[in-house]
mmCIF file with all atom_site columns, N, CA and C in Angstrom:
data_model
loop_
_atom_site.group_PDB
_atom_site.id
_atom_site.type_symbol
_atom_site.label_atom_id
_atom_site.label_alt_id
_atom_site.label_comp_id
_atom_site.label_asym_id
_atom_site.label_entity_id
_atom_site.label_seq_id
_atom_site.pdbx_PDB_ins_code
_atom_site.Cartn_x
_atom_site.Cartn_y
_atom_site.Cartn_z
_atom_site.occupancy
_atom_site.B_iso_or_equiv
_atom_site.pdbx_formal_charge
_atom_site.auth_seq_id
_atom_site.auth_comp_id
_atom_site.auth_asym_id
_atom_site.auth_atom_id
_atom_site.pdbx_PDB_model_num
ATOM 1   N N  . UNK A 1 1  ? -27.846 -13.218 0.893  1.00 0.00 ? 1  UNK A N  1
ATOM 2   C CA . UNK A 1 1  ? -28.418 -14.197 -0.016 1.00 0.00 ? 1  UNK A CA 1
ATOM 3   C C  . UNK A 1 1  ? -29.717 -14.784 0.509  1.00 0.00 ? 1  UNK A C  1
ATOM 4   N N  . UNK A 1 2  ? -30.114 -14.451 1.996  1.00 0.00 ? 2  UNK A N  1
ATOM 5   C CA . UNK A 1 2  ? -31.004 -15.016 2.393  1.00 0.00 ? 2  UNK A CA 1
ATOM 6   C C  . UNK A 1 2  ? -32.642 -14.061 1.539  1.00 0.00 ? 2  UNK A C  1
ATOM 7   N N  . UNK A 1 3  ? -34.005 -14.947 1.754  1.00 0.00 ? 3  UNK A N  1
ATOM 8   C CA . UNK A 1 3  ? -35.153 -14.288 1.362  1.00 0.00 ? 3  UNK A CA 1
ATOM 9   C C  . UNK A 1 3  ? -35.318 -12.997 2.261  1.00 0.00 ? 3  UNK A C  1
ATOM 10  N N  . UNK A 1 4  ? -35.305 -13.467 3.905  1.00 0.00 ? 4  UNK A N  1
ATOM 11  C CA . UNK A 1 4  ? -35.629 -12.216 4.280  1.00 0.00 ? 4  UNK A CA 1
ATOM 12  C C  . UNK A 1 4  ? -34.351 -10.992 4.118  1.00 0.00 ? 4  UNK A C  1
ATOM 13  N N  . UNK A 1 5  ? -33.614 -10.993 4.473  1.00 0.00 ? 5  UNK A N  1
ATOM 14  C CA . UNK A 1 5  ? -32.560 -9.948  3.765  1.00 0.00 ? 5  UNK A CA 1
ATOM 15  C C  . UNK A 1 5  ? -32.292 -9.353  2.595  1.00 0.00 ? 5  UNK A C  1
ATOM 16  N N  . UNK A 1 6  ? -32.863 -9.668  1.457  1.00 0.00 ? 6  UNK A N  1
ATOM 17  C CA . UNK A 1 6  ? -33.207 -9.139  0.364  1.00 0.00 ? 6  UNK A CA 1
ATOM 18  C C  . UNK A 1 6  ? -34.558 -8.532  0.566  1.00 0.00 ? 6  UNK A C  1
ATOM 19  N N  . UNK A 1 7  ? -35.497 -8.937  1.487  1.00 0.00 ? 7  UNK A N  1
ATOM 20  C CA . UNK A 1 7  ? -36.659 -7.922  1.076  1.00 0.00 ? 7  UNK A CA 1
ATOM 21  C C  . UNK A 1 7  ? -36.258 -6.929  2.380  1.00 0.00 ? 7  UNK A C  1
ATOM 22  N N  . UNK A 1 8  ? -35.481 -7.234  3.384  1.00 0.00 ? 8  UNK A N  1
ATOM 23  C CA . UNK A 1 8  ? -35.180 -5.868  4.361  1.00 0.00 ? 8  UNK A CA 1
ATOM 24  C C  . UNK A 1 8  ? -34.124 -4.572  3.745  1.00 0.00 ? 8  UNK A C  1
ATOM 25  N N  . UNK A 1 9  ? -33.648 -5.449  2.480  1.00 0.00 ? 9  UNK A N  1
ATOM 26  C CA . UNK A 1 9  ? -32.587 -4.769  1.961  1.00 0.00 ? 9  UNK A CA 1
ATOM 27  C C  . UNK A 1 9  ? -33.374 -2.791  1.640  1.00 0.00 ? 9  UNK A C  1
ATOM 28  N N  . UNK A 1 10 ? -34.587 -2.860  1.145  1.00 0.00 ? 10 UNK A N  1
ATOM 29  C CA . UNK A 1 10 ? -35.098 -1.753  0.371  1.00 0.00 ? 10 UNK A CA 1
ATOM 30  C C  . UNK A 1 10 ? -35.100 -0.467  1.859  1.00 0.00 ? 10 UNK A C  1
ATOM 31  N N  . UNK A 1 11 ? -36.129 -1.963  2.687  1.00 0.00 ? 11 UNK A N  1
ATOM 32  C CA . UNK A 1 11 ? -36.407 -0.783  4.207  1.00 0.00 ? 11 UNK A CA 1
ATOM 33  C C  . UNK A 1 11 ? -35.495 -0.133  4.789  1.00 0.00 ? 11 UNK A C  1
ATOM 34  N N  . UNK A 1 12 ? -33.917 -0.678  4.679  1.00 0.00 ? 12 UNK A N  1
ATOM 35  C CA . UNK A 1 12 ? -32.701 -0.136  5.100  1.00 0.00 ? 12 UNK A CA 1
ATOM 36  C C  . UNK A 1 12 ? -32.271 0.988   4.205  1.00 0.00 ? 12 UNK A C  1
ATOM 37  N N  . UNK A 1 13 ? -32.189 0.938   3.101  1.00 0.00 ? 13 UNK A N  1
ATOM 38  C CA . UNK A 1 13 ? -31.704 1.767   2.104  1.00 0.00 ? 13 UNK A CA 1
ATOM 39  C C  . UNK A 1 13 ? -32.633 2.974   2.534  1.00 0.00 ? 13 UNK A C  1
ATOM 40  N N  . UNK A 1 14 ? -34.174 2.606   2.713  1.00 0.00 ? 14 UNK A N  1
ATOM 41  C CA . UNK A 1 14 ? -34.816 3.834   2.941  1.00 0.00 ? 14 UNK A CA 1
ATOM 42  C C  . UNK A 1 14 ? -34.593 4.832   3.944  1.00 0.00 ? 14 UNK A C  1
ATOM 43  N N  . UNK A 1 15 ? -34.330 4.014   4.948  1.00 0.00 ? 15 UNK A N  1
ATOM 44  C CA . UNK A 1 15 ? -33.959 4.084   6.440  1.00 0.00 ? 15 UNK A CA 1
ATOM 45  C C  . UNK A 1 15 ? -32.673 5.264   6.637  1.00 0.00 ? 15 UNK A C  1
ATOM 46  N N  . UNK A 1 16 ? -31.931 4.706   5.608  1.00 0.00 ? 16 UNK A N  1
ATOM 47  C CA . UNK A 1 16 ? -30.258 5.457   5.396  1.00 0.00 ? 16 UNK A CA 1
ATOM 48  C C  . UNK A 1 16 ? -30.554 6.800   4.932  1.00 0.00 ? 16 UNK A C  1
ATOM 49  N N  . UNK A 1 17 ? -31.461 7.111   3.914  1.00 0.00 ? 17 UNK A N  1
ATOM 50  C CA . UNK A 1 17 ? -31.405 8.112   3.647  1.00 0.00 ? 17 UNK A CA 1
ATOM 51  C C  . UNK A 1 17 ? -32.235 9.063   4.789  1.00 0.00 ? 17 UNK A C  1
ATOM 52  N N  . UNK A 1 18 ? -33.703 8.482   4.993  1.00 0.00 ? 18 UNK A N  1
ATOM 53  C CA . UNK A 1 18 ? -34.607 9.328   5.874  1.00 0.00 ? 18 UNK A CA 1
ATOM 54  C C  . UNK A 1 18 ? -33.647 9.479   7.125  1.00 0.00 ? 18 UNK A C  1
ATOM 55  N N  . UNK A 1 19 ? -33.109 8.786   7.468  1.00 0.00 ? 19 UNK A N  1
ATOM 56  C CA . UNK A 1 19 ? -31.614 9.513   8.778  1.00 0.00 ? 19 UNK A CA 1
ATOM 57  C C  . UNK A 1 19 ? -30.434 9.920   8.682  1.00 0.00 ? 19 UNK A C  1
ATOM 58  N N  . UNK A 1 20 ? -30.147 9.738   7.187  1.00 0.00 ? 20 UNK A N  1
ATOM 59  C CA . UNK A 1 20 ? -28.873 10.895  7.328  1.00 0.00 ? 20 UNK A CA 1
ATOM 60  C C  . UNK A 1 20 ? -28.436 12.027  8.006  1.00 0.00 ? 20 UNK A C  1
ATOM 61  N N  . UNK A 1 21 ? -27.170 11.786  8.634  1.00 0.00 ? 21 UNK A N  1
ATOM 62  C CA . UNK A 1 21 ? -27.121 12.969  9.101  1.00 0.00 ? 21 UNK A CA 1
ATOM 63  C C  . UNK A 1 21 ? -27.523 12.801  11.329 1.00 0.00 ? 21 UNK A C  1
ATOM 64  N N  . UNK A 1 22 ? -28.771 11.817  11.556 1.00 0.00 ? 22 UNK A N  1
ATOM 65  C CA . UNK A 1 22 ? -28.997 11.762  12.595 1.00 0.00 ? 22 UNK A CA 1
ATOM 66  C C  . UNK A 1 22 ? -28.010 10.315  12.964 1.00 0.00 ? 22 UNK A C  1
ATOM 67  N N  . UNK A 1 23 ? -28.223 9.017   11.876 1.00 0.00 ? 23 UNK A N  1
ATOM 68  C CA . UNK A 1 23 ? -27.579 8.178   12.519 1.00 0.00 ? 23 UNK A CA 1
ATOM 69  C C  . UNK A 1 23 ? -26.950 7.025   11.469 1.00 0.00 ? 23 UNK A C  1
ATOM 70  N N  . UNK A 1 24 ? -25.959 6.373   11.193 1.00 0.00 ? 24 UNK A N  1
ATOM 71  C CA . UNK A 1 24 ? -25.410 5.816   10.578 1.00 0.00 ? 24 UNK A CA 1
ATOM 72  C C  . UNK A 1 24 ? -25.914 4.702   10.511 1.00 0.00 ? 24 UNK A C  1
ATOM 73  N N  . UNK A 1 25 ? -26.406 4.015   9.476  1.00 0.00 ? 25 UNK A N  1
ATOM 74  C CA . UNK A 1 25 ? -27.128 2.845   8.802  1.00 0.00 ? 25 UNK A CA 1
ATOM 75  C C  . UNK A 1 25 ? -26.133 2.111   7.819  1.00 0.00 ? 25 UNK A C  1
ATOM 76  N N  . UNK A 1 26 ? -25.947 0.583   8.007  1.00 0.00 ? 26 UNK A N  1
ATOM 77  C CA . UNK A 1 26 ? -25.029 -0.197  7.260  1.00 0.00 ? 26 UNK A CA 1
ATOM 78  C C  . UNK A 1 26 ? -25.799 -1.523  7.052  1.00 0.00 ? 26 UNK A C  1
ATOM 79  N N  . UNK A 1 27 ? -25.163 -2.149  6.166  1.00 0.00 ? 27 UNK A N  1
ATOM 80  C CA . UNK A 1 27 ? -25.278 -3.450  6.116  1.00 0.00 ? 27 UNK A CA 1
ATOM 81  C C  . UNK A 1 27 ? -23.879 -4.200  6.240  1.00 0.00 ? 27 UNK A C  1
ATOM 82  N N  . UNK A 1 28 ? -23.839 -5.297  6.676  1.00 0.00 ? 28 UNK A N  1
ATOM 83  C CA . UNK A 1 28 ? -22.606 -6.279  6.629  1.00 0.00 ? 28 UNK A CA 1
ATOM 84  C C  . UNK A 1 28 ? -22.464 -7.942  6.233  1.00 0.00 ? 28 UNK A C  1
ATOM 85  N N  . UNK A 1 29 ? -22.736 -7.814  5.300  1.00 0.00 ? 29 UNK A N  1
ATOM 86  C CA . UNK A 1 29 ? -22.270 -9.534  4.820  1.00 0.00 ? 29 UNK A CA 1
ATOM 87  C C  . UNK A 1 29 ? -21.647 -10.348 5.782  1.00 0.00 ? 29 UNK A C  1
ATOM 88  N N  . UNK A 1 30 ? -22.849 -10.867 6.296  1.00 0.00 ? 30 UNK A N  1
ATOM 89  C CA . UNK A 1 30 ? -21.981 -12.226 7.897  1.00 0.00 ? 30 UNK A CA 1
ATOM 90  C C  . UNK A 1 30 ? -21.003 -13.446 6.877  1.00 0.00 ? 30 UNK A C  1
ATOM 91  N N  . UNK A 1 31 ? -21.300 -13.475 5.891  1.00 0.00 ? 31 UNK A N  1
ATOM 92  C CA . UNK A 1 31 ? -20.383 -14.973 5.255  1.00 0.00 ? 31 UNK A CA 1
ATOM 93  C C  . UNK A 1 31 ? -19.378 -14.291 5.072  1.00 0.00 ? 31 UNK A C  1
ATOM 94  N N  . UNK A 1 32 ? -19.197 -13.173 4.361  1.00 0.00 ? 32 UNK A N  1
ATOM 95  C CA . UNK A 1 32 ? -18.204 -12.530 3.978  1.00 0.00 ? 32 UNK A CA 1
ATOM 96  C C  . UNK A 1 32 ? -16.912 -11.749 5.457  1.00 0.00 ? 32 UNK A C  1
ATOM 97  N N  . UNK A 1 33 ? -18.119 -11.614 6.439  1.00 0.00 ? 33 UNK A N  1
ATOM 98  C CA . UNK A 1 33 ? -17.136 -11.071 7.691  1.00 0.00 ? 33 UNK A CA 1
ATOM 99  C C  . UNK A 1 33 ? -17.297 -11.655 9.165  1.00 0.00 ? 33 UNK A C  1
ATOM 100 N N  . UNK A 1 34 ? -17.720 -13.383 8.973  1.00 0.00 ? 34 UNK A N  1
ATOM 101 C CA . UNK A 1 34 ? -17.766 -14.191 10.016 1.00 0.00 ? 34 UNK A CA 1
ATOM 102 C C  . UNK A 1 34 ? -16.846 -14.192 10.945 1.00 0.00 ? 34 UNK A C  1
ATOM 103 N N  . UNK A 1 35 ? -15.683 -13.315 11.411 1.00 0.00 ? 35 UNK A N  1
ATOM 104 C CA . UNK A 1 35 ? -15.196 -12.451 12.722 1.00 0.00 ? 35 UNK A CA 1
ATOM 105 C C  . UNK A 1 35 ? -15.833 -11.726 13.192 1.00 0.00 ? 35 UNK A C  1
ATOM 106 N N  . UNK A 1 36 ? -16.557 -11.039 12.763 1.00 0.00 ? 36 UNK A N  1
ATOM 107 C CA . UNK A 1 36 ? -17.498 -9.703  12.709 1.00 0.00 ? 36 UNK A CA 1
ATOM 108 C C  . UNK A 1 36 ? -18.668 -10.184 13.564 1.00 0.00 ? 36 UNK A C  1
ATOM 109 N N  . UNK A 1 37 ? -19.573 -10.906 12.722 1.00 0.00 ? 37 UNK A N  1
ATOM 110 C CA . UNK A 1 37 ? -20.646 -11.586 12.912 1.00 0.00 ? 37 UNK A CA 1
ATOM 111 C C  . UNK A 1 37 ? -20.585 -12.422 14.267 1.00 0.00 ? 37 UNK A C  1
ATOM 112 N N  . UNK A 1 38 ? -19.043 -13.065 14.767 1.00 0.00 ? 38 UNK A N  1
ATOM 113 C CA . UNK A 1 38 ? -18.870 -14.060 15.534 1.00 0.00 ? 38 UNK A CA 1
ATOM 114 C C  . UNK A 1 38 ? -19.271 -12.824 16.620 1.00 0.00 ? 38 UNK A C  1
ATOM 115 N N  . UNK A 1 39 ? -18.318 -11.669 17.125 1.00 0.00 ? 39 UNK A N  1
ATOM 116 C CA . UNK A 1 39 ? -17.669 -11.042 17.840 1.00 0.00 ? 39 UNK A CA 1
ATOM 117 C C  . UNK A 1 39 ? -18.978 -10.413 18.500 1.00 0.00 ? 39 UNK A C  1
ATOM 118 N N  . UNK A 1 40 ? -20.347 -10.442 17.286 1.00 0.00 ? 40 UNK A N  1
ATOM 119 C CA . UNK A 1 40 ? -21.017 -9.361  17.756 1.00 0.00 ? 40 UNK A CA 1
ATOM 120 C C  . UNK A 1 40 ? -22.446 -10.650 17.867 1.00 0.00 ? 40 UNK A C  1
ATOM 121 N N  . UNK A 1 41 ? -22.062 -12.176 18.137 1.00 0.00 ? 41 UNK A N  1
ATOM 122 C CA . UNK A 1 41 ? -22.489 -13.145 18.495 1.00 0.00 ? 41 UNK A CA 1
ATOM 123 C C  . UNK A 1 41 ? -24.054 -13.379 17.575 1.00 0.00 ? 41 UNK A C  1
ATOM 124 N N  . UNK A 1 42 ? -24.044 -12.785 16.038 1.00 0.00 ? 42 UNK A N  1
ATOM 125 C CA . UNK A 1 42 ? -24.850 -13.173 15.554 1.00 0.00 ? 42 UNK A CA 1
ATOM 126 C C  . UNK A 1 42 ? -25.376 -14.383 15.124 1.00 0.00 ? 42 UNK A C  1
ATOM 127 N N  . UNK A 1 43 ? -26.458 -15.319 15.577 1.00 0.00 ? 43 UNK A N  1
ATOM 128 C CA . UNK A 1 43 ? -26.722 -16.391 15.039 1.00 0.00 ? 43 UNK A CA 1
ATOM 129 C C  . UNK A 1 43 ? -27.343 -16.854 13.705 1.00 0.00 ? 43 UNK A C  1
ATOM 130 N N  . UNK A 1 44 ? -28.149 -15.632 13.565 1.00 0.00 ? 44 UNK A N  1
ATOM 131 C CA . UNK A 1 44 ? -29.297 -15.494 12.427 1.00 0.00 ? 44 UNK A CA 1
ATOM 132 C C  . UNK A 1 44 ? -29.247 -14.486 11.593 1.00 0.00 ? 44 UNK A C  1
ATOM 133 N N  . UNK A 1 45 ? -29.720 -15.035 10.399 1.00 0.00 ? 45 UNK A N  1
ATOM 134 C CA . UNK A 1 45 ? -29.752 -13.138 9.560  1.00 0.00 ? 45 UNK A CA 1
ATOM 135 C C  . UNK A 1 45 ? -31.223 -13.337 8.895  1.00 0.00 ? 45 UNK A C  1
ATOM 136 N N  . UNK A 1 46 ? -32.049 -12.299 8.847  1.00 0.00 ? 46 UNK A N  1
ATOM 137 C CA . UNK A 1 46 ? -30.870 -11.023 9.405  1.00 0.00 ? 46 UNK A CA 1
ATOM 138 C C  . UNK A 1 46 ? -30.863 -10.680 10.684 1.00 0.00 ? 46 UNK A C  1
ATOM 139 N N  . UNK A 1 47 ? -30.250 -9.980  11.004 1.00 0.00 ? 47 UNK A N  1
ATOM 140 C CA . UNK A 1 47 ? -30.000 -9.832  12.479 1.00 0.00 ? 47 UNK A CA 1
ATOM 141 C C  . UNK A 1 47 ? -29.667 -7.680  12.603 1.00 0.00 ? 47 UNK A C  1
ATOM 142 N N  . UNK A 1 48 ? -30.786 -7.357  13.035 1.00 0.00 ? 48 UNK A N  1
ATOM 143 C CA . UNK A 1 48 ? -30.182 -5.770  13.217 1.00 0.00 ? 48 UNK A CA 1
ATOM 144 C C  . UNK A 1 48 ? -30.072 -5.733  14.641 1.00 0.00 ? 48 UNK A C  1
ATOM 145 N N  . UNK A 1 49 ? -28.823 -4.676  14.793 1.00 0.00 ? 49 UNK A N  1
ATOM 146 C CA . UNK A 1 49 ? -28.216 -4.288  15.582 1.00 0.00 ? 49 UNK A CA 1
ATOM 147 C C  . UNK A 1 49 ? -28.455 -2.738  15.755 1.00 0.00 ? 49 UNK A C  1
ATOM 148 N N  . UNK A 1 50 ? -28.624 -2.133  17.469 1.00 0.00 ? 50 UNK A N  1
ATOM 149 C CA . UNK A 1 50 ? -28.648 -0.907  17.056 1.00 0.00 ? 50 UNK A CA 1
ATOM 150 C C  . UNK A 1 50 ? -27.261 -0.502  18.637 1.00 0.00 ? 50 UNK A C  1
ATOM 151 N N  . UNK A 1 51 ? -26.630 0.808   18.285 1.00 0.00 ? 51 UNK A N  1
ATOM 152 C CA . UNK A 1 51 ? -26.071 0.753   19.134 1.00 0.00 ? 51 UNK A CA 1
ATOM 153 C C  . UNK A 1 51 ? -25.822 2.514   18.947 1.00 0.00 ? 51 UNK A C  1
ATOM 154 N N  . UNK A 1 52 ? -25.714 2.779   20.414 1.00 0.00 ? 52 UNK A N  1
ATOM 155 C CA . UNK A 1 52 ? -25.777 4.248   20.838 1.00 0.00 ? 52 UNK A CA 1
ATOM 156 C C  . UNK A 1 52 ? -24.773 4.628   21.945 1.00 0.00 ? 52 UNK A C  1
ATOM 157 N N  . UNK A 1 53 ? -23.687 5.505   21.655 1.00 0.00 ? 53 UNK A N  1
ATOM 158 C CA . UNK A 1 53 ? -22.664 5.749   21.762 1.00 0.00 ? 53 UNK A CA 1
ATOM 159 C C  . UNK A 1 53 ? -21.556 4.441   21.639 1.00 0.00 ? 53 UNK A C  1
ATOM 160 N N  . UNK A 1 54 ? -21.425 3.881   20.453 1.00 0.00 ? 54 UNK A N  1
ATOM 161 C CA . UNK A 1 54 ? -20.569 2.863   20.621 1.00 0.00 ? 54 UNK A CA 1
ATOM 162 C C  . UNK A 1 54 ? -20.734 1.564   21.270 1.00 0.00 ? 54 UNK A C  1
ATOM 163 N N  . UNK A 1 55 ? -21.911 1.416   22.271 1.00 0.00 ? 55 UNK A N  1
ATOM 164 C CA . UNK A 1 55 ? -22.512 0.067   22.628 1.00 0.00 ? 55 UNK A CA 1
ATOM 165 C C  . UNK A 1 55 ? -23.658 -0.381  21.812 1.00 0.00 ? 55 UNK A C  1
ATOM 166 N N  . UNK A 1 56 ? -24.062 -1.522  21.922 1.00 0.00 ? 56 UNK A N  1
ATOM 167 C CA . UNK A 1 56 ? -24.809 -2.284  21.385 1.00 0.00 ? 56 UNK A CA 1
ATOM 168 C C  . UNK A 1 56 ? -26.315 -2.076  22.486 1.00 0.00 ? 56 UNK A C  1
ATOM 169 N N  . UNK A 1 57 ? -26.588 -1.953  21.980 1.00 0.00 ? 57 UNK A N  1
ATOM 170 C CA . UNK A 1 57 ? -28.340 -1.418  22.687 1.00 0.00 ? 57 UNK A CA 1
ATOM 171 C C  . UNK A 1 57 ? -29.547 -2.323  22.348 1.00 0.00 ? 57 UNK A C  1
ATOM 172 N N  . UNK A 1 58 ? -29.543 -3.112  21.208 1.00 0.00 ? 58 UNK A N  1
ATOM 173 C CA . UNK A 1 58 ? -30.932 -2.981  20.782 1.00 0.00 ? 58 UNK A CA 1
ATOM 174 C C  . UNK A 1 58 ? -30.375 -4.166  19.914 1.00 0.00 ? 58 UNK A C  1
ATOM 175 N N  . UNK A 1 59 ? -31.200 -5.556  19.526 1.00 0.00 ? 59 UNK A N  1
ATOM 176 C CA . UNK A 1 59 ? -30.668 -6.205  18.631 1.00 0.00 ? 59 UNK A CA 1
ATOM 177 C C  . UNK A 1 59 ? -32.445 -7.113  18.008 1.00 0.00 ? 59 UNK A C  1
ATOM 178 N N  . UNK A 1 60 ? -32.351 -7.099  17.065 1.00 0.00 ? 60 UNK A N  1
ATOM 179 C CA . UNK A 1 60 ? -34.004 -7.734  16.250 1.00 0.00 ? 60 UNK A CA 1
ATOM 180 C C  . UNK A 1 60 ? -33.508 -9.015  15.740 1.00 0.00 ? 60 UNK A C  1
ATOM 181 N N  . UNK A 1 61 ? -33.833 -9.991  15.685 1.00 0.00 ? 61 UNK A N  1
ATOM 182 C CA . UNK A 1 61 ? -33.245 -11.134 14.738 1.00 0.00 ? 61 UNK A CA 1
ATOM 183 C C  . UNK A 1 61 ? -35.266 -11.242 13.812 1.00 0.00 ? 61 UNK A C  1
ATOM 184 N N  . UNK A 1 62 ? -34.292 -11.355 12.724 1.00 0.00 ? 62 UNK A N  1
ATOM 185 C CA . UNK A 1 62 ? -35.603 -11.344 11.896 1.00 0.00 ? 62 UNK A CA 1
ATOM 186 C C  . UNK A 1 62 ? -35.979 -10.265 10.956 1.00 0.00 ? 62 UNK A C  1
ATOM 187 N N  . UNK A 1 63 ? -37.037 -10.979 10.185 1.00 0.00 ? 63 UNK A N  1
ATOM 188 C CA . UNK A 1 63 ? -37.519 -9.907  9.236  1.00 0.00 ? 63 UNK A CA 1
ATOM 189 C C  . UNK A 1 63 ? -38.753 -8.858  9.850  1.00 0.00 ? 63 UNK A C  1
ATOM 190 N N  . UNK A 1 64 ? -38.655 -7.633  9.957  1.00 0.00 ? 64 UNK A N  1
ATOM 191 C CA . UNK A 1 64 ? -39.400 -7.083  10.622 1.00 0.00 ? 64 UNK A CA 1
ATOM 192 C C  . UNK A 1 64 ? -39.875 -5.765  10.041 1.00 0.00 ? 64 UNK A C  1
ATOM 193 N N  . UNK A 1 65 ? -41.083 -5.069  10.348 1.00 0.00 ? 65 UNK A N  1
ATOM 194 C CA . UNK A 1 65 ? -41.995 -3.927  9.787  1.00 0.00 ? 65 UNK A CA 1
ATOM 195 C C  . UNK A 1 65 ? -40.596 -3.180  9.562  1.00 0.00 ? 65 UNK A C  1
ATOM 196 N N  . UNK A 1 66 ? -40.584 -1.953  8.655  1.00 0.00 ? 66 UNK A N  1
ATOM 197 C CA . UNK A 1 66 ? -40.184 -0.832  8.407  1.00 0.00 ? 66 UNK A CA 1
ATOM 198 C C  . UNK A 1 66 ? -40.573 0.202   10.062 1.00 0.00 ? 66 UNK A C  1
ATOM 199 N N  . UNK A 1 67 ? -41.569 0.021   9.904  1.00 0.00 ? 67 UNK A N  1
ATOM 200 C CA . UNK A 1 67 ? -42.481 0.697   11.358 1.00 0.00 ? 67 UNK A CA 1
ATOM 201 C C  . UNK A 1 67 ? -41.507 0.744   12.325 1.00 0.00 ? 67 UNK A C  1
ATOM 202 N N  . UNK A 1 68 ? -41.546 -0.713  12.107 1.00 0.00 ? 68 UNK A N  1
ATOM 203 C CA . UNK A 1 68 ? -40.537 -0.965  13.866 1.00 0.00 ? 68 UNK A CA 1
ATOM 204 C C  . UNK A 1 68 ? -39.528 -0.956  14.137 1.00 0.00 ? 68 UNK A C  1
ATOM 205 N N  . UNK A 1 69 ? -38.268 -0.459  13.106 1.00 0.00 ? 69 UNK A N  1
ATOM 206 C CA . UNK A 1 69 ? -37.276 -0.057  12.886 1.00 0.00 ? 69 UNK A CA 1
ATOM 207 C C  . UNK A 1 69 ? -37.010 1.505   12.999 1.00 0.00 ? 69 UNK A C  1
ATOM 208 N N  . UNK A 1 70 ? -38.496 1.914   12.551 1.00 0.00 ? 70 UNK A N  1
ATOM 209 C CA . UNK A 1 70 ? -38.319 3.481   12.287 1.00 0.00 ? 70 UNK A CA 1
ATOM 210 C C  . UNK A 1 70 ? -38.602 3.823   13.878 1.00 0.00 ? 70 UNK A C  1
ATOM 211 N N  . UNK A 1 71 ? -39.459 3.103   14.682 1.00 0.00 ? 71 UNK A N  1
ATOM 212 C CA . UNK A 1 71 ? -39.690 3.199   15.775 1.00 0.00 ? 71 UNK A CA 1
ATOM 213 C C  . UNK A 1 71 ? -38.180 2.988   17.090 1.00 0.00 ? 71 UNK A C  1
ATOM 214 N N  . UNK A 1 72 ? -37.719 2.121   16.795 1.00 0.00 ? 72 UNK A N  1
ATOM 215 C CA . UNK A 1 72 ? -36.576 1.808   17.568 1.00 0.00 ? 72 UNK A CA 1
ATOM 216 C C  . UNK A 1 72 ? -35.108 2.902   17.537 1.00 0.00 ? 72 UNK A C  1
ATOM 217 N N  . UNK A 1 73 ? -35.660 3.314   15.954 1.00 0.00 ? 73 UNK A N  1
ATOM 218 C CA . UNK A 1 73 ? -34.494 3.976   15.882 1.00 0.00 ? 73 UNK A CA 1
ATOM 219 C C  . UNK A 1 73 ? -34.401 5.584   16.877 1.00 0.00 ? 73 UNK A C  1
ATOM 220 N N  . UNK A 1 74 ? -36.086 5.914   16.428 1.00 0.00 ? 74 UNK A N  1
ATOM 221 C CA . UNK A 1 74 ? -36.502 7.333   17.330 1.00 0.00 ? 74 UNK A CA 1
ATOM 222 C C  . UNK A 1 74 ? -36.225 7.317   18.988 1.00 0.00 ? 74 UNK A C  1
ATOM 223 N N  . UNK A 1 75 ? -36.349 5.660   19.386 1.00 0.00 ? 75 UNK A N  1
ATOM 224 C CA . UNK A 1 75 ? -36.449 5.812   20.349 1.00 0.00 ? 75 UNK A CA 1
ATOM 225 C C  . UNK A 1 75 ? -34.789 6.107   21.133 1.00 0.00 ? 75 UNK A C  1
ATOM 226 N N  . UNK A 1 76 ? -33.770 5.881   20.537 1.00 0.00 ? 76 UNK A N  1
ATOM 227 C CA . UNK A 1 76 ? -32.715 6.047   20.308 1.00 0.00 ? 76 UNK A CA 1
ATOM 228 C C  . UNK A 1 76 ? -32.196 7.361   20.242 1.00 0.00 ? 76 UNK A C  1
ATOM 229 N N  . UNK A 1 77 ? -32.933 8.265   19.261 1.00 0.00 ? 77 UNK A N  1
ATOM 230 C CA . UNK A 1 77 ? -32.182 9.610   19.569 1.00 0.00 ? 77 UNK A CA 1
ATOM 231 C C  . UNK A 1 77 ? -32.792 10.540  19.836 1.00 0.00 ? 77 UNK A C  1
#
């Protein structure tokens, strides 16, 4: 419901498709799964998370370039 999460919403969707296949892209509603959100100590949204083999690697709080997502993610696999 937040402003910036609705406009990161498009860059993700894009994101999902241009990596299919290399790496799994989600979104998660923190109001809706505030265990979730607690566990993985999010304060802010949006908040991306990146994580490689099952750990948490990489975390952005904020609204941020497409660029630098597409960048973080490469650097990843």
């Amino acid at each position: 419901t937040c402003g910036p999460c609705h406009a990161l919403a498009p860059v993700i969707e894009k994101l999902a498709g241009q990596y299919a296949g290399r790496a799994v892209i989600c979104k998660l509603d923190t109001s809706r799964h505030q265990m979730t959100a607690a566990r993985f100590q999010v304060r802010g949204v949006p908040t991306l998370m990146f994580f490689k083999n099952g750990q948490s690697v990489d975390k952005v709080v904020g609204a941020v370039p497409g660029t630098e997502l597409e960048q973080r993610l490469n650097n990843l696999l």
